[in-house]
Amino acid sequence: MSATRLLVLGVVRMHGRAHGYLVGSELESWEAERWAGLRSGSIYHALRQLAKEGLLDVGEVHEWPGRVDYAINDKGEAEFLRLLRAALSVPDRRPELLSAALVMLPALPDEEVITLLGKRAHALEEERARIVATAREGERPRHVAELFAWRAAQAAGDAAWTHDLIGRLERGERPA
């Protein structure tokens, strides 16, 4: 799964129709280059690739010869929602995926977000338990054991943050 793919589909979806510059400007205003590693070239490449895959419809802007507009279609909508739901519910060690999903939270009803985040929290708790169990197996040098301790702490911290977000959403608070 790609954060760029999710973000580009999401921005086109938000605007209804969008050209590459608009998509890039929107993502730049969110500082996505910092947390998703996006570059303008990757945005244009993603737009062309998504259109090639039949996820975006392409139209020319008659007022600006050579400018192309993109619109999300039903297939693109389904892919966007699939990517968003997966990014919210399945833990991934690439932080840009969750970051992309978080900026797209308004695309789903809070009840669904809460359910998806609940799956995420459960998976993180299971991951932590597996890491702890694996760490107990066999003798390891201390520096290797620290790797397991760090990964277990990461999973526990991610689960705690996820439960906190779920609580805020259940109370009707908008994420800060």
Short mmCIF file of C-alpha atoms in Angstrom, two decimals:
data_model
loop_
_atom_site.label_atom_id
_atom_site.label_comp_id
_atom_site.label_asym_id
_atom_site.label_seq_id
_atom_site.Cartn_x
_atom_site.Cartn_y
_atom_site.Cartn_z
CA MET A 1 0.00 0.00 0.00
CA SER A 2 1.21 3.48 -0.78
CA ALA A 3 0.59 6.67 1.18
CA THR A 4 0.95 8.63 -2.06
CA ARG A 5 -1.78 6.58 -3.71
CA LEU A 6 -4.15 7.10 -0.77
CA LEU A 7 -3.42 10.82 -0.54
CA VAL A 8 -3.75 11.53 -4.26
CA LEU A 9 -7.03 9.63 -4.54
CA GLY A 10 -8.27 11.37 -1.39
CA VAL A 11 -7.45 14.88 -2.57
CA VAL A 12 -9.03 14.33 -5.99
CA ARG A 13 -12.07 12.90 -4.19
CA MET A 14 -12.27 15.96 -1.89
CA HIS A 15 -12.23 18.40 -4.80
CA GLY A 16 -14.40 16.44 -7.22
CA ARG A 17 -12.12 17.41 -10.12
CA ALA A 18 -8.50 18.37 -9.71
CA HIS A 19 -5.40 18.94 -11.78
CA GLY A 20 -1.91 18.05 -10.65
CA TYR A 21 -1.05 21.51 -9.40
CA LEU A 22 -4.16 21.63 -7.19
CA VAL A 23 -3.40 18.19 -5.74
CA GLY A 24 0.20 19.23 -5.09
CA SER A 25 -0.82 22.55 -3.53
CA GLU A 26 -3.31 20.87 -1.22
CA LEU A 27 -0.77 18.31 -0.06
CA GLU A 28 1.87 21.01 0.33
CA SER A 29 -0.50 22.98 2.57
CA TRP A 30 -0.67 19.87 4.78
CA GLU A 31 3.16 19.64 4.74
CA ALA A 32 2.84 16.11 3.35
CA GLU A 33 6.38 16.29 1.99
CA ARG A 34 7.56 16.17 5.62
CA TRP A 35 5.49 13.25 6.91
CA ALA A 36 4.77 11.31 3.71
CA GLY A 37 7.93 12.02 1.72
CA LEU A 38 5.90 13.35 -1.19
CA ARG A 39 7.51 15.19 -4.06
CA SER A 40 5.66 16.96 -6.87
CA GLY A 41 7.01 14.44 -9.39
CA SER A 42 5.54 11.55 -7.41
CA ILE A 43 2.15 13.28 -7.36
CA TYR A 44 2.06 13.66 -11.14
CA HIS A 45 3.30 10.10 -11.59
CA ALA A 46 0.59 8.85 -9.22
CA LEU A 47 -2.12 10.76 -11.08
CA ARG A 48 -1.05 9.27 -14.41
CA GLN A 49 -0.74 5.77 -12.94
CA LEU A 50 -4.13 5.95 -11.21
CA ALA A 51 -5.70 7.10 -14.48
CA LYS A 52 -3.95 4.29 -16.36
CA GLU A 53 -5.37 1.79 -13.85
CA GLY A 54 -8.87 3.17 -14.44
CA LEU A 55 -9.24 4.67 -10.95
CA LEU A 56 -9.39 8.28 -12.16
CA ASP A 57 -11.18 9.72 -15.16
CA VAL A 58 -9.18 12.18 -17.26
CA GLY A 59 -10.53 15.33 -18.87
CA GLU A 60 -8.91 18.25 -20.61
CA VAL A 61 -9.36 21.80 -19.40
CA HIS A 62 -10.38 23.74 -22.51
CA GLU A 63 -9.43 27.11 -20.99
CA TRP A 64 -5.85 25.85 -20.47
CA PRO A 65 -4.59 23.78 -23.38
CA GLY A 66 -2.45 20.91 -22.17
CA ARG A 67 -3.84 20.95 -18.63
CA VAL A 68 -5.53 17.74 -17.51
CA ASP A 69 -8.17 17.38 -14.81
CA TYR A 70 -8.79 14.16 -12.91
CA ALA A 71 -11.98 12.94 -11.28
CA ILE A 72 -12.39 9.90 -9.10
CA ASN A 73 -14.74 7.26 -10.48
CA ASP A 74 -16.52 4.34 -8.79
CA LYS A 75 -13.51 2.07 -9.12
CA GLY A 76 -11.27 4.79 -7.66
CA GLU A 77 -13.71 5.42 -4.82
CA ALA A 78 -13.65 1.72 -3.93
CA GLU A 79 -9.83 1.68 -4.01
CA PHE A 80 -9.61 4.83 -1.89
CA LEU A 81 -11.94 3.37 0.75
CA ARG A 82 -10.08 0.02 0.69
CA LEU A 83 -6.73 1.77 1.22
CA LEU A 84 -8.11 4.02 3.95
CA ARG A 85 -9.76 1.18 5.85
CA ALA A 86 -6.62 -0.96 5.65
CA ALA A 87 -4.36 1.89 6.79
CA LEU A 88 -6.59 2.50 9.83
CA SER A 89 -7.07 -1.12 10.86
CA VAL A 90 -3.80 -2.90 10.03
CA PRO A 91 -0.64 -1.79 11.84
CA ASP A 92 2.22 -1.00 9.50
CA ARG A 93 5.69 0.14 10.46
CA ARG A 94 5.66 2.81 7.77
CA PRO A 95 4.32 5.88 9.62
CA GLU A 96 3.37 7.66 6.40
CA LEU A 97 0.51 5.19 5.84
CA LEU A 98 -1.19 5.94 9.14
CA SER A 99 -0.43 9.64 8.65
CA ALA A 100 -2.18 9.57 5.27
CA ALA A 101 -5.16 7.77 6.79
CA LEU A 102 -5.41 10.26 9.64
CA VAL A 103 -5.70 13.25 7.30
CA MET A 104 -8.47 11.36 5.47
CA LEU A 105 -10.52 10.53 8.61
CA PRO A 106 -13.43 12.78 7.59
CA ALA A 107 -14.08 10.45 4.62
CA LEU A 108 -15.57 7.84 6.96
CA PRO A 109 -18.24 8.02 9.65
CA ASP A 110 -16.83 8.16 13.19
CA GLU A 111 -18.48 4.82 14.08
CA GLU A 112 -16.58 3.08 11.29
CA VAL A 113 -13.32 4.80 12.20
CA ILE A 114 -13.77 3.64 15.81
CA THR A 115 -14.33 0.04 14.65
CA LEU A 116 -11.30 0.11 12.35
CA LEU A 117 -9.09 1.64 15.04
CA GLY A 118 -10.33 -1.02 17.47
CA LYS A 119 -9.03 -3.68 15.07
CA ARG A 120 -5.73 -1.80 14.88
CA ALA A 121 -5.40 -1.63 18.68
CA HIS A 122 -6.16 -5.34 19.00
CA ALA A 123 -3.57 -6.23 16.33
CA LEU A 124 -0.98 -4.04 18.08
CA GLU A 125 -1.66 -5.75 21.41
CA GLU A 126 -1.26 -9.16 19.75
CA GLU A 127 1.95 -7.96 18.09
CA ARG A 128 3.34 -6.85 21.44
CA ALA A 129 2.48 -10.21 23.01
CA ARG A 130 4.23 -12.07 20.14
CA ILE A 131 7.33 -9.91 20.47
CA VAL A 132 7.49 -10.47 24.23
CA ALA A 133 7.02 -14.24 23.77
CA THR A 134 9.71 -14.36 21.09
CA ALA A 135 12.09 -12.35 23.26
CA ARG A 136 11.76 -14.96 26.03
CA GLU A 137 12.74 -17.77 23.68
CA GLY A 138 16.43 -18.66 23.74
CA GLU A 139 19.52 -16.75 24.73
CA ARG A 140 20.33 -13.53 22.89
CA PRO A 141 23.05 -10.95 23.28
CA ARG A 142 21.86 -7.94 25.28
CA HIS A 143 21.92 -5.61 22.28
CA VAL A 144 19.62 -7.98 20.39
CA ALA A 145 17.32 -8.27 23.41
CA GLU A 146 17.05 -4.46 23.39
CA LEU A 147 15.66 -4.62 19.87
CA PHE A 148 12.82 -6.83 21.12
CA ALA A 149 12.22 -4.52 24.10
CA TRP A 150 12.08 -1.48 21.81
CA ARG A 151 9.64 -3.16 19.39
CA ALA A 152 7.40 -4.28 22.28
CA ALA A 153 7.39 -0.75 23.70
CA GLN A 154 6.57 0.67 20.26
CA ALA A 155 3.60 -1.67 19.84
CA ALA A 156 2.37 -0.87 23.37
CA GLY A 157 2.71 2.87 22.78
CA ASP A 158 0.92 2.67 19.42
CA ALA A 159 -1.90 0.68 21.03
CA ALA A 160 -2.23 3.22 23.87
CA TRP A 161 -2.36 6.13 21.40
CA THR A 162 -4.97 4.27 19.32
CA HIS A 163 -7.14 3.63 22.39
CA ASP A 164 -6.85 7.32 23.31
CA LEU A 165 -8.01 8.37 19.83
CA ILE A 166 -10.91 5.91 20.01
CA GLY A 167 -11.94 7.42 23.36
CA ARG A 168 -11.85 10.95 21.97
CA LEU A 169 -13.93 9.93 18.96
CA GLU A 170 -16.44 8.14 21.19
CA ARG A 171 -16.79 11.35 23.23
CA GLY A 172 -17.46 13.26 20.02
CA GLU A 173 -14.16 15.14 20.12
CA ARG A 174 -12.47 15.93 16.85
CA PRO A 175 -8.88 14.71 16.68
CA ALA A 176 -6.43 17.44 17.71
#
